[in-house]
Every structure is written in structure tokens, then in C-alpha cells.
Short mmCIF file of C-alpha atoms and ligand atoms in Angstrom, two decimals:
data_model
loop_
_atom_site.label_atom_id
_atom_site.label_comp_id
_atom_site.label_asym_id
_atom_site.label_seq_id
_atom_site.Cartn_x
_atom_site.Cartn_y
_atom_site.Cartn_z
CA MET A 1 93.20 136.42 153.86
CA PRO A 2 90.36 135.54 151.62
CA GLU A 3 87.84 132.46 151.81
CA ILE A 4 89.76 129.71 151.02
CA VAL A 5 87.74 126.93 149.12
CA LYS A 6 89.08 123.37 148.90
CA VAL A 7 88.40 121.40 145.72
CA ALA A 8 88.58 117.85 144.74
CA LYS A 9 91.81 116.30 143.72
CA GLY A 10 92.51 116.60 139.69
CA LEU A 11 89.74 119.16 139.62
CA GLU A 12 87.03 116.59 139.04
CA ASN A 13 84.06 117.60 139.07
CA VAL A 14 84.90 121.15 139.62
CA VAL A 15 83.53 123.96 137.31
CA VAL A 16 86.21 126.09 136.67
CA ASP A 17 84.70 128.60 134.03
CA LYS A 18 82.16 129.01 131.02
CA THR A 19 82.28 127.99 127.65
CA ALA A 20 80.32 128.38 125.07
CA ILE A 21 82.37 126.00 122.48
CA ALA A 22 81.85 122.19 123.79
CA THR A 23 79.87 120.20 126.47
CA THR A 24 78.38 117.01 127.27
CA SER A 25 74.39 117.27 127.45
CA SER A 26 72.63 115.78 130.37
CA ALA A 27 71.74 112.79 127.61
CA GLY A 28 75.16 112.21 127.69
CA ASP A 29 75.89 113.75 123.96
CA LEU A 30 78.97 115.63 123.27
CA LEU A 31 77.67 118.88 121.60
CA TYR A 32 79.70 121.34 119.41
CA ARG A 33 78.02 125.09 119.43
CA GLY A 34 75.07 123.19 120.41
CA TYR A 35 75.21 120.70 117.55
CA LYS A 36 75.49 117.02 118.56
CA ALA A 37 79.15 115.84 117.32
CA ILE A 38 78.08 112.61 115.87
CA ASP A 39 75.69 114.41 113.50
CA LEU A 40 78.40 116.69 112.23
CA ALA A 41 80.50 113.60 111.86
CA GLU A 42 77.91 111.96 109.42
CA LYS A 43 76.89 114.82 107.43
CA LYS A 44 79.31 117.99 107.88
CA SER A 45 83.50 118.52 106.07
CA PHE A 46 86.28 118.71 108.49
CA GLU A 47 86.62 122.21 107.49
CA ASP A 48 83.05 123.00 108.19
CA THR A 49 83.19 121.49 111.30
CA ALA A 50 86.40 123.45 112.21
CA PHE A 51 84.88 126.97 111.27
CA LEU A 52 81.70 126.35 113.32
CA ILE A 53 84.09 125.61 116.19
CA VAL A 54 86.30 128.44 115.63
CA ASN A 55 83.63 130.86 114.37
CA GLY A 56 80.87 129.79 116.39
CA LYS A 57 78.15 129.24 113.79
CA LEU A 58 78.22 127.08 110.53
CA PRO A 59 79.70 128.80 107.26
CA THR A 60 77.50 130.16 104.69
CA ASP A 61 78.94 128.51 101.50
CA GLY A 62 80.91 131.40 100.60
CA GLU A 63 82.67 131.31 104.11
CA ALA A 64 82.87 127.43 103.52
CA SER A 65 85.16 127.59 100.01
CA ARG A 66 87.09 130.49 101.48
CA PHE A 67 87.71 128.75 104.79
CA ALA A 68 88.57 125.60 102.96
CA SER A 69 90.98 127.20 100.76
CA SER A 70 92.60 129.01 103.44
CA ILE A 71 93.50 125.64 105.23
CA GLN A 72 94.43 124.41 102.07
CA GLU A 73 96.99 127.32 101.60
CA ASN A 74 98.31 127.23 105.12
CA MET A 75 98.88 123.32 104.86
CA GLN A 76 102.17 124.01 102.94
CA ILE A 77 105.30 124.24 104.85
CA ASP A 78 107.81 126.60 104.85
CA PRO A 79 110.90 124.72 103.05
CA SER A 80 113.21 126.03 105.85
CA VAL A 81 111.68 124.03 108.42
CA ARG A 82 112.48 120.95 106.46
CA GLU A 83 116.12 121.43 106.58
CA ILE A 84 115.47 121.61 110.46
CA MET A 85 114.07 118.41 110.33
CA LYS A 86 116.71 117.11 108.07
CA ILE A 87 119.46 117.42 110.63
CA ASN A 88 117.01 116.68 113.52
CA ARG A 89 116.06 113.75 112.48
CA GLU A 90 113.56 113.20 115.27
CA SER A 91 111.53 109.76 115.48
CA ASP A 92 109.21 110.63 117.79
CA VAL A 93 106.42 112.72 115.57
CA MET A 94 104.44 114.42 118.42
CA ARG A 95 107.91 115.89 119.80
CA ASN A 96 108.73 117.19 116.43
CA ILE A 97 105.50 118.75 116.01
CA ARG A 98 106.26 120.31 119.12
CA SER A 99 109.57 121.50 118.42
CA MET A 100 108.01 122.73 114.88
CA ILE A 101 105.32 124.74 115.94
CA SER A 102 107.36 126.51 118.42
CA LEU A 103 110.43 127.18 115.91
CA TYR A 104 108.41 127.49 112.70
CA PRO A 105 108.85 130.84 110.94
CA TYR A 106 105.57 132.45 110.83
CA ARG A 107 104.72 135.55 108.77
CA GLU A 108 101.35 136.53 110.09
CA LYS A 109 101.19 139.31 112.89
CA ASP A 110 97.29 138.93 112.98
CA THR A 111 96.62 136.39 115.96
CA ARG A 112 93.57 134.67 114.18
CA LYS A 113 95.29 133.98 111.15
CA LEU A 114 98.47 132.75 112.83
CA PHE A 115 96.74 130.44 114.45
CA LEU A 116 94.65 128.96 111.39
CA LYS A 117 98.45 128.66 110.12
CA MET A 118 99.49 126.38 113.10
CA ASP A 119 95.87 124.64 112.55
CA SER A 120 97.24 123.93 109.33
CA ILE A 121 100.74 122.27 109.52
CA ILE A 122 100.60 119.20 111.53
CA PRO A 123 99.56 117.15 108.80
CA GLN A 124 102.91 118.05 106.90
CA LEU A 125 104.87 118.50 109.65
CA SER A 126 103.89 114.47 110.61
CA SER A 127 104.52 113.16 107.49
CA ASP A 128 108.01 115.12 107.28
CA THR A 129 109.07 113.97 110.26
CA MET A 130 108.66 110.45 109.64
CA LYS A 131 110.25 110.70 106.35
CA ALA A 132 113.16 112.72 107.60
CA PHE A 133 113.64 109.94 110.07
CA LYS A 134 114.00 107.39 107.71
CA GLY A 135 116.29 109.31 105.21
CA GLU A 136 113.23 109.45 102.68
CA PRO A 137 112.09 112.56 100.44
CA PHE A 138 109.69 114.56 101.67
CA GLN A 139 106.37 113.72 99.94
CA ASP A 140 103.61 116.51 98.87
CA SER A 141 100.28 115.73 98.33
CA SER A 142 97.86 117.34 95.83
CA VAL A 143 94.75 115.69 97.59
CA LYS A 144 92.34 118.57 98.61
CA GLY A 145 90.61 118.72 102.09
CA TYR A 146 92.23 118.87 105.62
CA SER A 147 91.57 115.32 106.65
CA ALA A 148 91.69 113.57 102.88
CA LYS A 149 95.37 115.02 102.27
CA PHE A 150 96.45 114.27 105.64
CA TYR A 151 95.06 110.56 105.27
CA SER A 152 96.85 110.49 102.00
CA LEU A 153 100.34 112.02 103.25
CA ILE A 154 100.35 109.32 106.27
CA THR A 155 99.49 106.05 104.18
CA GLY A 156 101.36 107.19 100.99
CA GLY A 157 98.54 107.88 99.11
CA LYS A 158 98.18 104.24 98.67
CA THR A 159 94.46 104.14 98.73
CA MET A 160 91.61 106.62 99.69
CA ASP A 161 89.10 103.99 100.05
CA HIS A 162 88.30 104.92 103.69
CA ALA A 163 88.95 108.77 103.85
CA ALA A 164 85.01 109.52 104.87
CA SER A 165 85.72 107.12 107.87
CA PHE A 166 89.19 109.08 108.52
CA GLN A 167 87.26 112.69 108.35
CA LYS A 168 84.64 111.29 110.79
CA LEU A 169 86.99 110.24 113.08
CA MET A 170 88.99 113.52 112.88
CA ILE A 171 85.56 115.20 113.51
CA LEU A 172 85.23 113.70 116.64
CA TYR A 173 88.65 114.48 117.89
CA MET A 174 88.25 118.16 117.34
CA GLU A 175 86.81 119.25 120.65
CA HIS A 176 86.24 118.78 124.57
CA GLU A 177 85.26 121.45 126.56
CA PHE A 178 88.04 121.88 129.51
CA ASN A 179 90.30 118.56 128.78
CA ALA A 180 93.90 118.72 130.14
CA SER A 181 95.67 119.75 126.85
CA THR A 182 92.82 122.53 126.32
CA PHE A 183 92.87 123.45 129.92
CA ALA A 184 96.57 123.44 129.65
CA LEU A 185 96.59 125.80 126.63
CA ARG A 186 93.99 128.12 128.74
CA VAL A 187 96.33 128.46 131.77
CA ALA A 188 98.87 129.90 129.25
CA ALA A 189 96.13 132.04 127.37
CA SER A 190 95.46 133.49 130.73
CA THR A 191 98.61 134.93 131.20
CA LEU A 192 98.48 136.36 128.13
CA ALA A 193 101.32 134.43 126.39
CA ASP A 194 101.39 134.32 122.81
CA PRO A 195 99.34 131.61 120.74
CA VAL A 196 102.14 129.58 119.47
CA SER A 197 103.29 129.32 123.95
CA ALA A 198 99.86 128.11 125.02
CA VAL A 199 99.55 125.74 121.67
CA CYS A 200 102.86 124.37 122.92
CA ALA A 201 101.60 123.79 126.31
CA ALA A 202 98.55 122.07 125.11
CA LEU A 203 100.68 119.48 122.26
CA ALA A 204 103.19 118.86 125.75
CA THR A 205 99.91 118.09 127.94
CA LEU A 206 98.21 116.04 125.15
CA LYS A 207 101.28 113.51 125.09
CA GLY A 208 100.09 111.56 128.06
CA PRO A 209 99.27 108.37 128.12
CA LEU A 210 96.56 109.23 130.35
CA HIS A 211 95.03 111.87 127.82
CA GLY A 212 96.27 111.52 124.12
CA GLY A 213 99.01 108.93 124.59
CA ALA A 214 96.34 106.18 124.93
CA ASN A 215 95.12 105.73 121.58
CA SER A 216 98.67 104.29 120.31
CA GLU A 217 99.10 102.35 123.70
CA VAL A 218 95.77 100.37 122.76
CA LEU A 219 96.93 98.04 120.46
CA GLU A 220 100.26 96.75 122.60
CA TYR A 221 97.89 94.55 124.31
CA LEU A 222 94.84 93.91 121.72
CA GLY A 223 97.23 92.35 119.11
CA SER A 224 97.91 89.25 121.90
CA ILE A 225 93.94 88.69 122.77
CA ASN A 226 92.52 86.05 120.40
CA SER A 227 89.87 84.89 122.35
CA ARG A 228 86.48 85.92 124.80
CA GLU A 229 88.61 83.71 127.17
CA GLU A 230 91.92 85.94 126.57
CA ALA A 231 90.25 89.15 126.97
CA ARG A 232 88.75 88.16 130.37
CA LYS A 233 91.88 86.59 131.24
CA TYR A 234 93.76 89.68 130.56
CA VAL A 235 91.10 92.16 132.57
CA ASP A 236 90.97 90.11 135.47
CA GLU A 237 95.05 90.27 135.62
CA LYS A 238 95.25 94.26 134.59
CA VAL A 239 92.36 94.48 137.60
CA GLN A 240 93.75 92.44 139.93
CA LYS A 241 97.24 94.42 139.85
CA SER A 242 95.10 97.68 139.94
CA GLU A 243 96.58 98.64 136.43
CA LYS A 244 95.19 100.86 133.94
CA ILE A 245 93.83 99.52 130.66
CA MET A 246 94.18 101.95 128.20
CA GLY A 247 91.56 102.82 126.13
CA PHE A 248 88.80 102.60 128.83
CA GLY A 249 87.00 104.74 131.42
CA HIS A 250 86.77 108.71 131.53
CA ARG A 251 86.50 111.67 133.25
CA VAL A 252 83.21 112.71 131.97
CA TYR A 253 81.67 109.48 130.65
CA LYS A 254 81.06 107.06 133.06
CA LYS A 255 78.25 105.19 131.16
CA ARG A 256 79.14 105.39 127.14
CA ASP A 257 81.24 107.93 125.34
CA PRO A 258 79.42 108.65 122.08
CA ARG A 259 82.36 109.07 120.09
CA ALA A 260 83.49 105.49 120.84
CA GLN A 261 80.41 104.04 120.08
CA PHE A 262 80.16 105.96 116.75
CA VAL A 263 83.53 105.04 115.49
CA LYS A 264 82.47 101.20 116.77
CA GLY A 265 79.54 101.41 114.33
CA GLU A 266 81.82 102.64 111.93
CA LEU A 267 83.91 99.95 112.29
CA LYS A 268 81.03 97.61 112.43
CA LYS A 269 80.28 98.88 108.63
CA ILE A 270 83.63 98.59 107.45
CA ALA A 271 85.19 95.81 109.07
CA PRO A 272 83.07 93.98 111.36
CA ASP A 273 85.85 90.68 110.97
CA TYR A 274 88.56 92.65 111.85
CA PRO A 275 90.53 90.37 114.55
CA LEU A 276 91.50 93.50 116.81
CA PHE A 277 87.76 94.87 116.32
CA GLN A 278 86.53 91.56 117.85
CA ALA A 279 89.32 91.70 120.74
CA ALA A 280 88.11 95.09 121.60
CA GLU A 281 84.42 94.39 122.22
CA ALA A 282 85.65 91.16 124.16
CA VAL A 283 87.48 93.60 126.33
CA GLU A 284 84.74 96.02 126.32
CA ASP A 285 81.95 93.73 126.86
CA TYR A 286 83.86 91.81 130.36
CA LEU A 287 85.23 95.35 131.57
CA TRP A 288 81.98 97.01 131.31
CA GLU A 289 80.35 93.37 133.39
CA LYS A 290 83.32 93.40 135.73
CA LYS A 291 83.80 97.61 136.69
CA ASN A 292 81.33 99.23 134.68
CA LEU A 293 83.91 100.77 132.52
CA PRO A 294 82.77 102.22 129.35
CA ALA A 295 85.44 102.20 125.87
CA ASN A 296 86.34 105.54 125.53
CA VAL A 297 86.78 106.78 121.85
CA ASP A 298 90.77 105.90 121.66
CA LEU A 299 90.06 102.24 121.69
CA TYR A 300 88.08 102.27 118.63
CA ALA A 301 90.20 105.09 117.10
CA ALA A 302 93.57 102.93 117.21
CA ILE A 303 91.45 99.93 115.47
CA LEU A 304 90.20 102.24 112.80
CA MET A 305 93.60 103.55 111.84
CA LYS A 306 95.33 100.49 111.88
CA TYR A 307 92.72 98.79 110.02
CA LEU A 308 93.01 102.59 107.72
CA GLY A 309 96.83 101.17 107.44
CA ILE A 310 97.90 104.25 109.16
CA GLU A 311 101.49 103.73 111.62
CA GLU A 312 101.11 103.85 115.09
CA SER A 313 103.39 106.94 115.30
CA PHE A 314 100.82 109.20 113.82
CA TYR A 315 97.64 108.39 115.69
CA LEU A 316 98.68 110.82 118.49
CA PRO A 317 99.84 113.42 115.53
CA VAL A 318 96.03 112.93 114.36
CA PHE A 319 94.45 113.65 117.05
CA ALA A 320 96.55 116.49 117.50
CA ALA A 321 95.78 118.04 113.82
CA SER A 322 92.35 117.67 115.07
CA ARG A 323 91.71 119.19 118.79
CA ILE A 324 94.47 122.11 117.83
CA TYR A 325 91.11 123.84 115.81
CA GLY A 326 89.29 123.48 119.70
CA TRP A 327 92.41 125.01 121.35
CA ASN A 328 92.17 127.89 118.84
CA ALA A 329 88.71 128.17 119.70
CA HIS A 330 89.26 128.39 123.45
CA TYR A 331 92.36 130.51 123.20
CA PHE A 332 90.32 133.43 122.15
CA GLU A 333 87.55 132.51 124.58
CA GLN A 334 90.23 132.44 127.47
CA VAL A 335 92.05 135.85 126.46
CA GLU A 336 88.40 137.85 125.62
CA ASN A 337 87.26 137.52 129.10
CA ASN A 338 90.32 136.85 130.83
CA LYS A 339 91.23 136.43 134.47
CA ILE A 340 94.69 134.53 135.08
CA ILE A 341 94.33 130.95 136.18
CA ARG A 342 96.75 130.87 139.73
CA PRO A 343 94.85 128.39 142.44
CA ALA A 344 96.05 128.13 145.65
CA ALA A 345 97.71 124.58 147.31
CA GLU A 346 97.31 123.30 150.76
CA TYR A 347 100.75 123.34 152.08
CA ILE A 348 101.69 120.32 153.59
CA GLY A 349 105.97 120.83 154.58
CA PRO A 350 107.47 122.07 157.37
CA GLU A 351 107.52 125.24 158.68
CA ASN A 352 109.66 127.60 161.07
CA LEU A 353 112.76 125.79 160.00
CA THR A 354 115.94 127.72 161.22
CA LEU A 355 119.54 127.68 159.68
N1 COA B 401 91.40 100.68 133.40
C1 COA B 401 91.44 100.00 134.88
N2 COA B 401 90.49 100.77 135.57
C2 COA B 401 90.16 102.05 135.13
C3 COA B 401 90.24 102.58 134.35
C4 COA B 401 91.08 101.64 133.41
N3 COA B 401 91.52 102.52 132.04
N4 COA B 401 89.94 103.82 134.08
C5 COA B 401 89.77 103.96 135.19
N5 COA B 401 89.26 103.09 136.03
C6 COA B 401 89.16 102.96 137.57
C7 COA B 401 90.09 103.35 138.63
O1 COA B 401 91.20 102.08 138.97
C8 COA B 401 89.18 103.71 139.73
O2 COA B 401 88.85 102.47 140.51
P1 COA B 401 88.69 102.44 141.95
O3 COA B 401 87.87 103.24 142.45
O4 COA B 401 88.48 101.15 142.08
O5 COA B 401 89.90 103.31 142.18
C9 COA B 401 88.38 104.40 139.12
O6 COA B 401 88.37 103.49 137.40
C10 COA B 401 88.31 105.65 139.10
O7 COA B 401 89.29 105.75 137.78
P2 COA B 401 90.09 107.46 138.00
O8 COA B 401 91.27 107.33 137.26
O9 COA B 401 89.65 108.02 139.27
O10 COA B 401 89.42 108.09 136.85
P3 COA B 401 89.69 109.67 136.66
O11 COA B 401 88.30 110.63 136.20
O12 COA B 401 90.59 110.12 137.40
O13 COA B 401 90.45 109.24 134.99
C11 COA B 401 91.30 108.27 132.79
C12 COA B 401 90.16 109.23 133.47
C13 COA B 401 90.87 108.49 131.34
C14 COA B 401 92.44 109.28 132.84
C15 COA B 401 91.40 107.01 133.59
O14 COA B 401 90.17 106.55 133.04
C16 COA B 401 92.65 106.22 132.84
O15 COA B 401 93.74 106.92 133.28
N6 COA B 401 91.94 105.66 131.53
C17 COA B 401 93.04 104.91 130.50
C18 COA B 401 93.51 105.92 129.68
C19 COA B 401 92.92 106.50 128.41
O16 COA B 401 92.63 105.61 128.22
N7 COA B 401 92.75 107.66 128.25
C20 COA B 401 92.06 108.28 127.34
C21 COA B 401 90.68 109.24 127.81
S1 COA B 401 89.91 109.39 126.56
#
């Protein structure tokens, strides 16, 4: 029998493989291919950052414009998919994205091109899902740029005032090494499953409230907190019942999530008096005082998206539309140096039963 190694439940603090895509530095910064994610959010476009994640280096001017054009073209949806959506009329946007990514009539045989198609269609799939559900005509947008077009599609093109803030958020959501959805994708990729199947595994995993689903649950409680006293009361009650408070805690960031602080800074600039922002700060301060638990990116992401006029059903699709570029990089990193991911279990059931 080979030697058995027991590891922590939930693989907490267990290193399972190498990656050159992203990490959290010893100083607590999230790095994408060596660059601070918050610097990229401040200075680079979504497309340039996506190029970096997928290709391992920042693009030259020529590469940047070819990559951006390719994304723009790939954002167009095949009309046959819209016919299915009209019959399906699903209200759960993530569920529909998962189904449509699976059913999509991809024409590309080259797996990298196929991935880029998948990477680019979530914005239109998200908008179309809600239009079909509401029985409204599908909406197209001539806005250029991945995040700007997405922003225009899901806000009905009413305003582009804060498109830059939205782009920053999308950059910060793009990649986070072996988070649960990426790990699920890598497990699927390690079996040499095709890219579409691997992305469906990732989309399914992202949906849970302990991972990507947290951002749409944040507003449920923040809306009812109108003062520091109410924040303390809410936290005390949740802690007393041992219940999780969405938007707080993180497997990697035990003191500070740099993405949360960056988005908080963005809100401070554009919406310092926004009541939800003030409620979040009050909960954050007290939860830190009481349990040393930091806010995670989903707390301030939800508030930013609410402030930008984005419907809650799109919060998780925004995360998915961004993280899919990280999944793209991880798929190829896994298959290019593959070993099937197949851990062992400690059996605690009965043995030697007789019939
Ligand atoms: N609210 C209240 N307590 C929390 C908490 C939260 N959001 N997150 C962690 N804790 C507490 C746990 O109860 C536990 O306390 P204990 O040691 O007294 O039992 C301790 O902090 C460790 O938490 P644990 O769940 O074991 O950490 P984890 O690394 O396994 O889980 C998360 C990380 C993200 C799943 C967890 O923090 C969580 O569920 N957060 C809420 C969901 C969320 O916002 N997800 C988005 C992540 S970006």
C-alpha cells in the first residue's frame, strides 16, 4: 500500500499543485502573474488584464487591439441560442448561463479559440436571460469594451457614468488561484474533460453562497441596518446563533482582503453617503472588533453594483463573466502538466456485513 497522508478538512492550508497564474504575496497582496491586482485595476483595461492572465504577459499594442477585437466579436451570441431561451424563460441567470454554455453551438475546433468564445458570451447570455424571462425584446449594445458593454446591457444603457468603477471590480474578480470554482474546473480538466464540461463544473461550484453566491445575499441584511447600534445588534445575534454573515471571512485573507479595501475606497470616492455603504462599514468595524473577521470583496462589490443600478440577479454573473478568464488560464495550466486529481478518503462506514 502507498503511504497515506491525512490533510486538513476542506484542504485548508494544503498546497495541492503549482501555479504561475496568481497568488497572495507574503504582504497580503493579490498578484496576477506577478503584478498587484489592484494596480492592474487602477491602470489597465479588463482586456489587457485578461490577456495577461490567459497568456502570462502583458500585451503589446498590436496584441492588445487584436485581443480586444476578438473579444468584441465573440460577445455576439448565436441567434439559435436566443430561440432556446425564449422557450426556456429561466429567471435564475446563473442556471441559464450554465445551461447555455453547455448547449452553445460552438464552431471552433481549436480549444483556445473555443475558450475565448466561452469567455466572451456571459454578458449577452445574462442580459438575454432576463429579457426572455420578462418577455421583453432582446437587447444588443454597440458599446465597445467587454466590461463597458456588459455594464450597458445590464443597466439598460441608462448611464455609463461609473463604467470605470465597474471595470475595476471586474478586474478584481478575475482570478484567485485555487478557489473552489477554479479547483472544480481543474479536477474536471485533470480527467481530460473538454473545456465546456470543465467550465460547467466551475460555474456550478461558483453558484454556492459560501463562494460566488455571497455577493447577492449581502444586501438582504444590509438594507435593514440604519445605525451603528443596529449593526452591533445584528452581528451579536448572528454570532450568538453561530450563523455566517455574508461578505465576511475568507479562507486566504484572515486580516485584510485587498480587493475589498480597494472597492471600499472606490465607493468612498463616488458614494460616501450611500446608506448601504455606511451600514457595511458599521458591520465591518464591529465584526472586526468582536471576532477579528475581515470584510471580503463580495461585501463592497454588492454595494457598488447596487449603487451602479445593477439588478441583484446579475451580481453572480458579473463574477462569472470575469472569473472565466482565470478558469481559461487554469484549464491549460492543468492539462499541459497533468495528473488526474483523485484524492483518497478515510472510510468510516461498516465492514464485513453479510447478506
Ligand atoms: N460570519 C461569521 N463568522 C464567520 C464567518 C462569517 N462570514 N466566516 C468565518 N466565520 C467564523 C467561523 O464561524 C469560525 O469561527 P469559530 O472558529 O469560532 O468556529 C471561523 O470564523 C473560521 O471560519 P471557517 O468557516 O472555518 O473558515 P473557512 O476558511 O472554512 O471559510 C468562508 C471561509 C469564506 C467560506 C467563510 O468565511 C464564509 O462562509 N463566509 C461567508 C460567505 C462569504 O462571504 N463568501 C465569499 C468569500 S469571498
